[in-house]
mmCIF file of C-alpha atoms in Angstrom:
data_model
loop_
_atom_site.group_PDB
_atom_site.id
_atom_site.type_symbol
_atom_site.label_atom_id
_atom_site.label_comp_id
_atom_site.label_asym_id
_atom_site.label_seq_id
_atom_site.Cartn_x
_atom_site.Cartn_y
_atom_site.Cartn_z
ATOM 1 C CA MET R 1 0.204 -0.002 -0.198
ATOM 2 C CA ILE R 2 1.149 3.701 -0.423
ATOM 3 C CA ALA R 3 -0.216 6.488 1.157
ATOM 4 C CA ILE R 4 0.726 10.247 -0.093
ATOM 5 C CA LYS R 5 0.173 13.056 2.509
ATOM 6 C CA GLY R 6 0.538 16.308 2.647
ATOM 7 C CA GLY R 7 -0.272 18.990 0.390
ATOM 8 C CA ARG R 8 -3.508 20.387 -1.498
ATOM 9 C CA ILE R 9 -5.287 16.617 -3.196
ATOM 10 C CA LEU R 10 -7.953 18.560 -5.804
ATOM 11 C CA THR R 11 -10.067 15.700 -6.450
ATOM 12 C CA MET R 12 -12.591 17.484 -9.067
ATOM 13 C CA GLY R 13 -15.093 15.632 -7.233
ATOM 14 C CA GLU R 14 -17.926 15.878 -4.439
ATOM 15 C CA ALA R 15 -14.956 16.584 -1.678
ATOM 16 C CA GLY R 16 -13.375 19.150 -3.550
ATOM 17 C CA SER R 17 -10.231 20.858 -2.514
ATOM 18 C CA LEU R 18 -8.182 19.546 0.868
ATOM 19 C CA ASP R 19 -5.190 20.690 2.402
ATOM 20 C CA ASP R 20 -2.885 18.522 4.829
ATOM 21 C CA GLY R 21 -5.248 15.070 3.166
ATOM 22 C CA VAL R 22 -4.098 12.065 2.739
ATOM 23 C CA ILE R 23 -4.662 9.191 -0.179
ATOM 24 C CA LEU R 24 -4.236 5.588 0.359
ATOM 25 C CA VAL R 25 -3.604 3.582 -3.093
ATOM 26 C CA GLU R 26 -2.924 -0.128 -2.831
ATOM 27 C CA GLY R 27 -3.788 -2.688 -6.195
ATOM 28 C CA GLY R 28 -3.402 0.263 -8.395
ATOM 29 C CA ILE R 29 -6.608 2.116 -6.620
ATOM 30 C CA ILE R 30 -7.958 5.191 -4.640
ATOM 31 C CA GLN R 31 -8.705 3.127 -1.315
ATOM 32 C CA ALA R 32 -9.152 6.317 1.265
ATOM 33 C CA VAL R 33 -9.034 9.882 0.572
ATOM 34 C CA GLY R 34 -9.782 12.333 3.249
ATOM 35 C CA LYS R 35 -7.981 14.059 6.147
ATOM 36 C CA ASP R 36 -8.541 11.866 9.014
ATOM 37 C CA VAL R 37 -7.946 9.224 6.790
ATOM 38 C CA VAL R 38 -5.366 7.204 9.432
ATOM 39 C CA ILE R 39 -2.675 5.481 7.912
ATOM 40 C CA PRO R 40 -1.403 1.779 8.010
ATOM 41 C CA ALA R 41 2.288 0.963 9.841
ATOM 42 C CA SER R 42 3.742 -0.927 6.922
ATOM 43 C CA CYS R 43 2.600 2.061 3.999
ATOM 44 C CA GLN R 44 4.887 3.292 1.413
ATOM 45 C CA THR R 45 4.780 6.954 2.308
ATOM 46 C CA ILE R 46 4.941 9.884 -0.110
ATOM 47 C CA ASP R 47 5.345 13.422 1.671
ATOM 48 C CA ALA R 48 3.362 16.404 -0.972
ATOM 49 C CA GLY R 49 3.500 18.557 1.791
ATOM 50 C CA GLY R 50 3.879 22.112 0.116
ATOM 51 C CA LYS R 51 2.769 20.786 -3.338
ATOM 52 C CA TYR R 52 -0.564 19.546 -5.733
ATOM 53 C CA ILE R 53 -2.240 16.685 -6.388
ATOM 54 C CA CYS R 54 -4.895 16.142 -9.154
ATOM 55 C CA PRO R 55 -5.711 13.308 -11.135
ATOM 56 C CA GLY R 56 -4.111 11.878 -14.058
ATOM 57 C CA PHE R 57 -4.487 14.331 -17.022
ATOM 58 C CA ILE R 58 -6.306 13.035 -20.255
ATOM 59 C CA ASP R 59 -5.724 14.213 -23.560
ATOM 60 C CA GLY R 60 -9.273 13.172 -25.538
ATOM 61 C CA HIS R 61 -7.470 13.481 -29.456
ATOM 62 C CA THR R 62 -3.835 12.753 -29.972
ATOM 63 C CA HIS R 63 -2.016 10.949 -32.746
ATOM 64 C CA ILE R 64 0.473 10.212 -29.839
ATOM 65 C CA GLY R 65 2.814 6.584 -31.636
ATOM 66 C CA LEU R 66 1.468 7.424 -34.938
ATOM 67 C CA GLU R 67 2.826 9.993 -35.944
ATOM 68 C CA GLU R 68 5.789 10.055 -34.387
ATOM 69 C CA GLU R 69 7.811 13.425 -33.698
ATOM 70 C CA ILE R 70 11.549 12.624 -35.547
ATOM 71 C CA TYR R 71 10.813 10.139 -37.287
ATOM 72 C CA ARG R 72 9.515 11.938 -40.833
ATOM 73 C CA VAL R 73 8.881 8.955 -42.911
ATOM 74 C CA GLU R 74 9.515 5.572 -40.891
ATOM 75 C CA GLY R 75 6.988 7.240 -38.272
ATOM 76 C CA ASP R 76 4.250 8.643 -40.131
ATOM 77 C CA ASP R 77 1.179 6.170 -39.928
ATOM 78 C CA VAL R 78 -1.627 8.707 -38.902
ATOM 79 C CA ASN R 79 -2.675 8.706 -42.608
ATOM 80 C CA GLU R 80 -4.348 5.496 -44.894
ATOM 81 C CA THR R 81 -4.976 8.133 -48.026
ATOM 82 C CA SER R 82 -5.361 5.239 -50.823
ATOM 83 C CA ASP R 83 -9.160 5.639 -49.532
ATOM 84 C CA PRO R 84 -11.694 8.562 -47.870
ATOM 85 C CA LEU R 85 -13.302 5.643 -46.053
ATOM 86 C CA THR R 86 -10.991 3.211 -43.331
ATOM 87 C CA PRO R 87 -13.777 2.169 -40.747
ATOM 88 C CA GLN R 88 -11.088 -1.036 -40.925
ATOM 89 C CA LEU R 89 -8.872 0.452 -39.712
ATOM 90 C CA ARG R 90 -7.326 0.184 -36.193
ATOM 91 C CA ALA R 91 -4.620 3.364 -34.919
ATOM 92 C CA LEU R 92 -3.392 -0.243 -32.689
ATOM 93 C CA ASP R 93 -1.653 -1.354 -35.047
ATOM 94 C CA GLY R 94 0.490 1.745 -36.289
ATOM 95 C CA ILE R 95 1.008 2.929 -32.646
ATOM 96 C CA ASN R 96 5.171 2.243 -31.741
ATOM 97 C CA PHE R 97 4.814 2.191 -28.135
ATOM 98 C CA SER R 98 8.001 3.594 -27.237
ATOM 99 C CA ASP R 99 7.555 6.569 -28.927
ATOM 100 C CA LEU R 100 9.134 9.532 -27.166
ATOM 101 C CA ALA R 101 5.779 11.387 -27.112
ATOM 102 C CA PHE R 102 4.638 8.968 -24.155
ATOM 103 C CA ALA R 103 7.928 9.443 -21.249
ATOM 104 C CA ASP R 104 7.004 13.187 -22.290
ATOM 105 C CA ALA R 105 3.145 12.775 -21.559
ATOM 106 C CA LEU R 106 4.229 11.519 -17.996
ATOM 107 C CA ARG R 107 5.996 14.710 -17.092
ATOM 108 C CA GLY R 108 3.097 16.865 -18.337
ATOM 109 C CA GLY R 109 1.109 15.001 -15.830
ATOM 110 C CA VAL R 110 -1.224 13.226 -18.883
ATOM 111 C CA THR R 111 -1.427 9.375 -17.464
ATOM 112 C CA ARG R 112 -4.238 8.447 -20.152
ATOM 113 C CA SER R 113 -4.779 9.072 -24.241
ATOM 114 C CA MET R 114 -7.525 8.515 -27.080
ATOM 115 C CA CYS R 115 -5.001 7.623 -30.065
ATOM 116 C CA MET R 116 -6.798 7.895 -33.823
ATOM 117 C CA PRO R 117 -6.138 8.248 -37.215
ATOM 118 C CA GLY R 118 -5.885 11.207 -38.695
ATOM 119 C CA SER R 119 -8.708 13.122 -41.108
ATOM 120 C CA ALA R 120 -7.659 12.465 -44.553
ATOM 121 C CA ASN R 121 -10.607 10.208 -45.051
ATOM 122 C CA ILE R 122 -14.561 10.676 -44.656
ATOM 123 C CA ILE R 123 -13.695 7.548 -42.309
ATOM 124 C CA GLY R 124 -10.175 7.343 -40.901
ATOM 125 C CA GLY R 125 -10.566 4.495 -39.000
ATOM 126 C CA GLN R 126 -11.086 3.015 -35.204
ATOM 127 C CA ALA R 127 -9.225 5.139 -32.153
ATOM 128 C CA VAL R 128 -7.677 3.560 -29.036
ATOM 129 C CA PHE R 129 -8.160 4.760 -25.493
ATOM 130 C CA LEU R 130 -3.956 4.508 -23.910
ATOM 131 C CA LYS R 131 -2.124 4.889 -20.251
ATOM 132 C CA HIS R 132 1.067 6.187 -21.036
ATOM 133 C CA LEU R 133 2.787 3.466 -18.133
ATOM 134 C CA ALA R 134 2.316 0.065 -17.735
ATOM 135 C CA PRO R 135 4.372 -3.396 -17.076
ATOM 136 C CA SER R 136 5.113 -3.623 -20.352
ATOM 137 C CA LEU R 137 3.815 -2.424 -23.520
ATOM 138 C CA PRO R 138 0.634 -4.775 -24.333
ATOM 139 C CA GLU R 139 -0.852 -3.067 -21.120
ATOM 140 C CA MET R 140 -0.118 0.403 -22.404
ATOM 141 C CA ILE R 141 -4.161 -0.113 -24.178
ATOM 142 C CA TYR R 142 -6.821 1.075 -22.145
ATOM 143 C CA ARG R 143 -10.240 0.174 -23.757
ATOM 144 C CA HIS R 144 -9.990 -1.236 -27.943
ATOM 145 C CA PRO R 145 -11.556 0.464 -29.988
ATOM 146 C CA TRP R 146 -13.061 3.359 -28.001
ATOM 147 C CA GLY R 147 -14.861 5.339 -31.432
ATOM 148 C CA LEU R 148 -14.689 5.733 -34.362
ATOM 149 C CA LYS R 149 -12.298 8.672 -36.349
ATOM 150 C CA ALA R 150 -14.554 10.298 -39.122
ATOM 151 C CA ALA R 151 -13.790 13.679 -40.512
ATOM 152 C CA LEU R 152 -15.740 17.152 -42.720
ATOM 153 C CA GLY R 153 -14.467 20.215 -43.590
ATOM 154 C CA GLU R 154 -10.647 21.035 -45.814
ATOM 155 C CA ASN R 155 -8.126 17.761 -45.556
ATOM 156 C CA PRO R 156 -10.595 15.122 -46.884
ATOM 157 C CA LYS R 157 -11.199 17.655 -50.023
ATOM 158 C CA ARG R 158 -7.505 18.526 -49.858
ATOM 159 C CA VAL R 159 -5.643 15.487 -50.056
ATOM 160 C CA TYR R 160 -8.501 13.278 -52.532
ATOM 161 C CA GLY R 161 -8.973 16.543 -54.874
ATOM 162 C CA ALA R 162 -5.193 16.355 -55.591
ATOM 163 C CA GLN R 163 -5.607 12.462 -56.136
ATOM 164 C CA LYS R 164 -8.279 13.582 -58.294
ATOM 165 C CA LYS R 165 -10.788 11.751 -56.765
ATOM 166 C CA THR R 166 -14.047 11.864 -55.115
ATOM 167 C CA PRO R 167 -14.282 13.576 -52.590
ATOM 168 C CA ARG R 168 -13.874 17.141 -54.194
ATOM 169 C CA THR R 169 -16.847 19.227 -52.259
ATOM 170 C CA ARG R 170 -18.191 19.579 -48.867
ATOM 171 C CA MET R 171 -21.362 17.969 -50.371
ATOM 172 C CA ALA R 172 -19.445 14.380 -51.870
ATOM 173 C CA SER R 173 -18.173 14.310 -48.329
ATOM 174 C CA ALA R 174 -20.953 14.302 -46.574
ATOM 175 C CA SER R 175 -23.034 11.726 -48.963
ATOM 176 C CA LEU R 176 -19.865 9.646 -48.654
ATOM 177 C CA MET R 177 -20.530 9.973 -45.019
ATOM 178 C CA ARG R 178 -24.279 8.661 -45.153
ATOM 179 C CA GLU R 179 -23.140 6.256 -48.173
ATOM 180 C CA ALA R 180 -21.137 4.271 -45.513
ATOM 181 C CA LEU R 181 -23.854 4.179 -42.030
ATOM 182 C CA TYR R 182 -26.531 3.144 -44.900
ATOM 183 C CA HIS R 183 -24.933 0.445 -45.668
ATOM 184 C CA ALA R 184 -23.886 -0.701 -41.765
ATOM 185 C CA ARG R 185 -27.123 -0.400 -41.598
ATOM 186 C CA GLN R 186 -28.562 -2.976 -44.358
ATOM 187 C CA VAL R 187 -25.381 -5.311 -42.868
ATOM 188 C CA MET R 188 -26.941 -4.305 -39.659
ATOM 189 C CA ALA R 189 -29.745 -6.475 -40.072
ATOM 190 C CA LYS R 190 -28.050 -9.369 -41.603
ATOM 191 C CA GLU R 191 -27.544 -12.742 -39.217
ATOM 192 C CA GLU R 192 -24.614 -11.700 -36.791
ATOM 193 C CA ALA R 193 -22.773 -14.418 -38.009
ATOM 194 C CA GLU R 194 -23.087 -13.330 -41.503
ATOM 195 C CA ILE R 195 -22.118 -9.275 -40.215
ATOM 196 C CA LYS R 196 -18.397 -10.536 -39.276
ATOM 197 C CA ASP R 197 -17.998 -10.991 -43.307
ATOM 198 C CA PHE R 198 -18.416 -7.250 -43.486
ATOM 199 C CA PRO R 199 -15.438 -5.879 -41.869
ATOM 200 C CA LYS R 200 -15.702 -2.242 -43.591
ATOM 201 C CA GLN R 201 -18.948 -2.748 -41.687
ATOM 202 C CA GLU R 202 -18.792 -3.788 -38.151
ATOM 203 C CA VAL R 203 -17.442 -0.872 -36.205
ATOM 204 C CA LEU R 204 -19.351 1.317 -38.383
ATOM 205 C CA ILE R 205 -22.788 -1.031 -36.705
ATOM 206 C CA LYS R 206 -21.067 -0.069 -33.239
ATOM 207 C CA VAL R 207 -21.168 3.371 -33.770
ATOM 208 C CA LEU R 208 -25.196 2.629 -35.329
ATOM 209 C CA LYS R 209 -25.395 0.637 -32.028
ATOM 210 C CA LYS R 210 -24.066 3.664 -29.833
ATOM 211 C CA GLU R 211 -21.717 1.055 -28.760
ATOM 212 C CA LEU R 212 -19.108 3.822 -30.099
ATOM 213 C CA PRO R 213 -18.955 7.244 -30.521
ATOM 214 C CA LEU R 214 -18.238 8.904 -33.646
ATOM 215 C CA LEU R 215 -15.159 10.802 -33.469
ATOM 216 C CA LEU R 216 -15.647 13.588 -35.641
ATOM 217 C CA HIS R 217 -13.004 16.173 -36.913
ATOM 218 C CA VAL R 218 -14.904 19.175 -38.226
ATOM 219 C CA HIS R 219 -13.519 23.110 -37.460
ATOM 220 C CA ARG R 220 -15.810 25.151 -38.927
ATOM 221 C CA ALA R 221 -19.983 26.146 -38.147
ATOM 222 C CA ASP R 222 -21.582 25.019 -41.434
ATOM 223 C CA ASP R 223 -19.495 21.539 -41.382
ATOM 224 C CA MET R 224 -21.048 20.753 -37.770
ATOM 225 C CA LEU R 225 -24.284 21.768 -38.927
ATOM 226 C CA THR R 226 -23.703 19.300 -41.236
ATOM 227 C CA ALA R 227 -22.917 16.360 -38.694
ATOM 228 C CA LEU R 228 -25.728 17.230 -37.027
ATOM 229 C CA ARG R 229 -27.541 16.464 -39.115
ATOM 230 C CA ILE R 230 -26.028 13.011 -40.057
ATOM 231 C CA LYS R 231 -26.763 12.707 -36.486
ATOM 232 C CA ASP R 232 -29.838 13.195 -36.688
ATOM 233 C CA GLU R 233 -30.879 11.279 -39.187
ATOM 234 C CA PHE R 234 -29.133 7.946 -38.245
ATOM 235 C CA ASP R 235 -29.070 8.691 -34.206
ATOM 236 C CA ILE R 236 -25.445 8.602 -33.314
ATOM 237 C CA ASN R 237 -23.122 9.746 -30.453
ATOM 238 C CA LEU R 238 -21.145 12.039 -31.833
ATOM 239 C CA ILE R 239 -18.403 13.884 -30.030
ATOM 240 C CA ILE R 240 -17.090 16.757 -32.373
ATOM 241 C CA GLN R 241 -12.796 16.761 -32.095
ATOM 242 C CA HIS R 242 -11.535 20.497 -32.666
ATOM 243 C CA GLY R 243 -14.693 22.684 -32.725
ATOM 244 C CA THR R 244 -12.950 25.938 -33.517
ATOM 245 C CA GLU R 245 -16.445 27.507 -34.156
ATOM 246 C CA ALA R 246 -18.136 25.566 -31.962
ATOM 247 C CA PHE R 247 -19.142 28.852 -29.863
ATOM 248 C CA LEU R 248 -21.119 29.869 -33.101
ATOM 249 C CA ILE R 249 -23.584 26.618 -33.037
ATOM 250 C CA ALA R 250 -23.585 25.997 -29.448
ATOM 251 C CA ASP R 251 -27.633 26.502 -28.801
ATOM 252 C CA GLU R 252 -27.646 23.173 -31.069
ATOM 253 C CA LEU R 253 -25.020 21.073 -29.899
ATOM 254 C CA VAL R 254 -27.179 21.402 -25.858
ATOM 255 C CA LYS R 255 -29.554 20.791 -27.910
ATOM 256 C CA ARG R 256 -28.541 16.907 -29.152
ATOM 257 C CA ASP R 257 -26.289 17.328 -25.634
ATOM 258 C CA VAL R 258 -22.693 16.771 -28.470
ATOM 259 C CA PRO R 259 -20.116 17.467 -26.003
ATOM 260 C CA VAL R 260 -16.690 18.988 -27.825
ATOM 261 C CA PHE R 261 -13.139 18.080 -27.351
ATOM 262 C CA LEU R 262 -11.249 21.432 -28.495
ATOM 263 C CA GLY R 263 -8.495 22.294 -29.753
ATOM 264 C CA PRO R 264 -5.451 22.379 -30.483
ATOM 265 C CA LEU R 265 -5.530 25.698 -29.619
ATOM 266 C CA LEU R 266 -1.677 26.658 -28.990
ATOM 267 C CA VAL R 267 -1.246 27.418 -32.412
ATOM 268 C CA ASN R 268 -1.657 29.735 -35.700
ATOM 269 C CA ARG R 269 -4.211 30.267 -37.743
ATOM 270 C CA ALA R 270 -3.195 26.877 -40.311
ATOM 271 C CA LYS R 271 -5.924 27.160 -42.745
ATOM 272 C CA VAL R 272 -8.867 29.191 -43.698
ATOM 273 C CA GLU R 273 -11.055 27.507 -41.446
ATOM 274 C CA MET R 274 -9.082 27.748 -38.449
ATOM 275 C CA LYS R 275 -9.730 31.462 -38.481
ATOM 276 C CA GLU R 276 -11.544 31.544 -35.017
ATOM 277 C CA VAL R 277 -8.703 29.562 -33.269
ATOM 278 C CA SER R 278 -8.708 31.157 -29.342
ATOM 279 C CA PHE R 279 -7.838 30.281 -26.054
ATOM 280 C CA LYS R 280 -11.734 32.642 -25.657
ATOM 281 C CA ASN R 281 -13.344 29.489 -27.063
ATOM 282 C CA ALA R 282 -13.357 27.583 -24.260
ATOM 283 C CA GLY R 283 -14.919 30.108 -22.150
ATOM 284 C CA LEU R 284 -17.768 30.966 -24.799
ATOM 285 C CA LEU R 285 -18.527 27.143 -24.698
ATOM 286 C CA ALA R 286 -18.518 26.925 -20.674
ATOM 287 C CA GLY R 287 -21.105 30.523 -20.612
ATOM 288 C CA GLN R 288 -23.240 28.021 -23.014
ATOM 289 C CA GLY R 289 -23.091 25.087 -21.186
ATOM 290 C CA VAL R 290 -21.653 23.169 -23.999
ATOM 291 C CA LYS R 291 -19.192 20.236 -22.918
ATOM 292 C CA PHE R 292 -16.284 19.995 -23.685
ATOM 293 C CA ALA R 293 -12.424 18.889 -22.914
ATOM 294 C CA LEU R 294 -9.467 20.697 -23.992
ATOM 295 C CA ILE R 295 -7.095 18.523 -25.993
ATOM 296 C CA THR R 296 -3.632 19.402 -28.052
ATOM 297 C CA ASP R 297 -4.091 16.607 -30.894
ATOM 298 C CA HIS R 298 -0.386 15.948 -29.916
ATOM 299 C CA PRO R 299 1.913 16.173 -31.855
ATOM 300 C CA VAL R 300 0.420 19.489 -33.180
ATOM 301 C CA VAL R 301 1.234 20.908 -29.490
ATOM 302 C CA PRO R 302 3.158 18.433 -27.555
ATOM 303 C CA ILE R 303 1.438 17.004 -25.546
ATOM 304 C CA GLU R 304 2.561 17.473 -21.605
ATOM 305 C CA HIS R 305 1.580 20.846 -23.270
ATOM 306 C CA LEU R 306 -1.652 19.978 -22.533
ATOM 307 C CA ARG R 307 -2.324 21.767 -18.470
ATOM 308 C CA VAL R 308 -0.429 24.880 -20.591
ATOM 309 C CA CYS R 309 -2.917 25.858 -22.816
ATOM 310 C CA ALA R 310 -5.730 24.933 -20.118
ATOM 311 C CA ALA R 311 -4.271 27.943 -18.206
ATOM 312 C CA LEU R 312 -3.994 30.255 -21.135
ATOM 313 C CA ALA R 313 -7.742 29.299 -21.227
ATOM 314 C CA VAL R 314 -7.953 30.266 -17.828
ATOM 315 C CA ARG R 315 -5.931 33.461 -18.609
ATOM 316 C CA GLU R 316 -8.750 34.312 -21.413
ATOM 317 C CA GLY R 317 -11.435 34.161 -19.374
ATOM 318 C CA LEU R 318 -12.161 30.902 -18.164
ATOM 319 C CA ASP R 319 -12.841 29.717 -15.182
ATOM 320 C CA GLU R 320 -9.892 27.955 -12.953
ATOM 321 C CA GLU R 321 -11.815 25.271 -11.587
ATOM 322 C CA LEU R 322 -13.709 24.658 -15.221
ATOM 323 C CA ALA R 323 -10.319 25.041 -17.084
ATOM 324 C CA LEU R 324 -9.339 21.675 -14.622
ATOM 325 C CA ARG R 325 -12.157 19.982 -15.188
ATOM 326 C CA ALA R 326 -11.245 19.955 -18.659
ATOM 327 C CA ILE R 327 -8.239 18.030 -18.882
ATOM 328 C CA THR R 328 -9.172 15.558 -15.551
ATOM 329 C CA LEU R 329 -13.081 14.936 -15.098
ATOM 330 C CA TRP R 330 -15.042 16.262 -17.908
ATOM 331 C CA PRO R 331 -12.860 14.421 -20.655
ATOM 332 C CA ALA R 332 -13.755 10.930 -18.489
ATOM 333 C CA GLU R 333 -17.491 11.839 -18.595
ATOM 334 C CA ILE R 334 -16.645 12.460 -22.397
ATOM 335 C CA LEU R 335 -15.694 9.314 -23.483
ATOM 336 C CA GLY R 336 -17.688 7.471 -20.418
ATOM 337 C CA VAL R 337 -14.840 6.518 -17.885
ATOM 338 C CA ASP R 338 -16.212 8.603 -15.418
ATOM 339 C CA SER R 339 -16.512 5.715 -12.969
ATOM 340 C CA GLU R 340 -13.332 5.035 -12.908
ATOM 341 C CA LEU R 341 -10.360 7.930 -13.758
ATOM 342 C CA GLY R 342 -11.399 11.757 -13.866
ATOM 343 C CA SER R 343 -11.627 12.820 -10.020
ATOM 344 C CA ILE R 344 -9.471 11.479 -7.087
ATOM 345 C CA ALA R 345 -12.004 9.316 -4.620
ATOM 346 C CA ALA R 346 -12.033 6.047 -3.546
ATOM 347 C CA GLY R 347 -12.707 3.086 -5.752
ATOM 348 C CA LYS R 348 -11.380 4.891 -8.506
ATOM 349 C CA ARG R 349 -7.595 4.102 -10.830
ATOM 350 C CA ALA R 350 -4.732 5.392 -9.124
ATOM 351 C CA ASP R 351 -4.172 8.343 -11.884
ATOM 352 C CA LEU R 352 -2.146 11.192 -10.006
ATOM 353 C CA ALA R 353 0.169 14.339 -11.120
ATOM 354 C CA ILE R 354 2.241 15.977 -7.621
ATOM 355 C CA PHE R 355 3.549 19.158 -8.846
ATOM 356 C CA ASP R 356 5.605 21.399 -7.226
ATOM 357 C CA ALA R 357 3.069 23.682 -6.775
ATOM 358 C CA HIS R 358 -0.902 24.903 -9.034
ATOM 359 C CA PRO R 359 0.103 22.821 -12.532
ATOM 360 C CA PHE R 360 -1.648 26.007 -14.223
ATOM 361 C CA ASP R 361 1.778 27.983 -12.936
ATOM 362 C CA PHE R 362 3.656 27.861 -15.854
ATOM 363 C CA ARG R 363 6.846 27.113 -13.596
ATOM 364 C CA SER R 364 5.743 24.354 -11.708
ATOM 365 C CA ARG R 365 7.132 21.070 -12.533
ATOM 366 C CA LEU R 366 6.021 17.747 -11.906
ATOM 367 C CA SER R 367 6.960 16.066 -8.803
ATOM 368 C CA LEU R 368 6.346 12.668 -9.772
ATOM 369 C CA VAL R 369 3.158 10.802 -11.730
ATOM 370 C CA MET R 370 1.530 7.422 -10.580
ATOM 371 C CA VAL R 371 -1.108 5.290 -13.345
ATOM 372 C CA ASP R 372 -2.629 2.586 -12.542
ATOM 373 C CA GLY R 373 -0.911 2.786 -8.625
ATOM 374 C CA LYS R 374 2.790 2.469 -10.564
ATOM 375 C CA ILE R 375 4.812 5.198 -9.664
ATOM 376 C CA TRP R 376 6.872 6.984 -12.809
ATOM 377 C CA GLY R 377 9.309 10.074 -11.008
ATOM 378 C CA ALA R 378 10.764 13.130 -13.946
#
């Protein structure tokens, strides 16, 4: 058993913030949290006096291990640009679990992330939910698959327009997405044994059954409205990825309970559909009641800077407590894993990050990070 004592515990749960509290961890699970927790004599004790203890941060949109930073060709497996419809592809099959970015993530207090294919295709493939530290590389897989990546807007148009193939317009992009879902719905009516003979439709059927969300890359408001129409037509669970102009259609998102993984924000306006990129957008979404979480889109923004993005959103108007939720509890809730992650409470997985000052202080450094009770020192 491990006991972490002292410091300020930012639980992100009902207990709020606790000064000089105690966290007991055993078997990778938090056993107790509070100010009056008795520390057993046999415990390994970690003194966090004067420090801040947070839930491990969660990045809901990355290409970690799939688009490596220093291997420009050898390590670029993020987009399969031979076909605009590739739901059968699995990000898991392209990930280098020895990518340097996993240590970078831990250094920034990010303990888990969603890794997904890129946005060249209308349907790009299956995402995998990862943890960044485990006893072995295969054990870094937390949930698979945990969503199906799709895209609308500029990227598919640019990629396939250059090949003189469809889709070359937004109309064709939406049509291809509808066609794929329509065919999957037809296959879904077949016997269970027959469905396995349709590997491209199998994961789409899971989306139609609401077993997996559609993780839709989209920046512009008009593309988001197209996505919402498709959601309504096929009655699927949708998570907006990026959502640069989501604040312009917040009422439509709230009406349908569609969340947004917002970002990357620490970037330039790299293309036309990103002209509204601003750290103010987080506060705008919060003020309009849209559930959102902040993302880095690693390696677009290095994953260790997730907390920096949250801090800059605070500077531009987002409440500090909400900013911390946007990288802990809210991504866990959006991804349906808040019973295990996102806050510090008894019964949850022991994903913890300890900083020598508030995590939104740019000068603060990580002292210790824990994933499923396994300790990694910076």
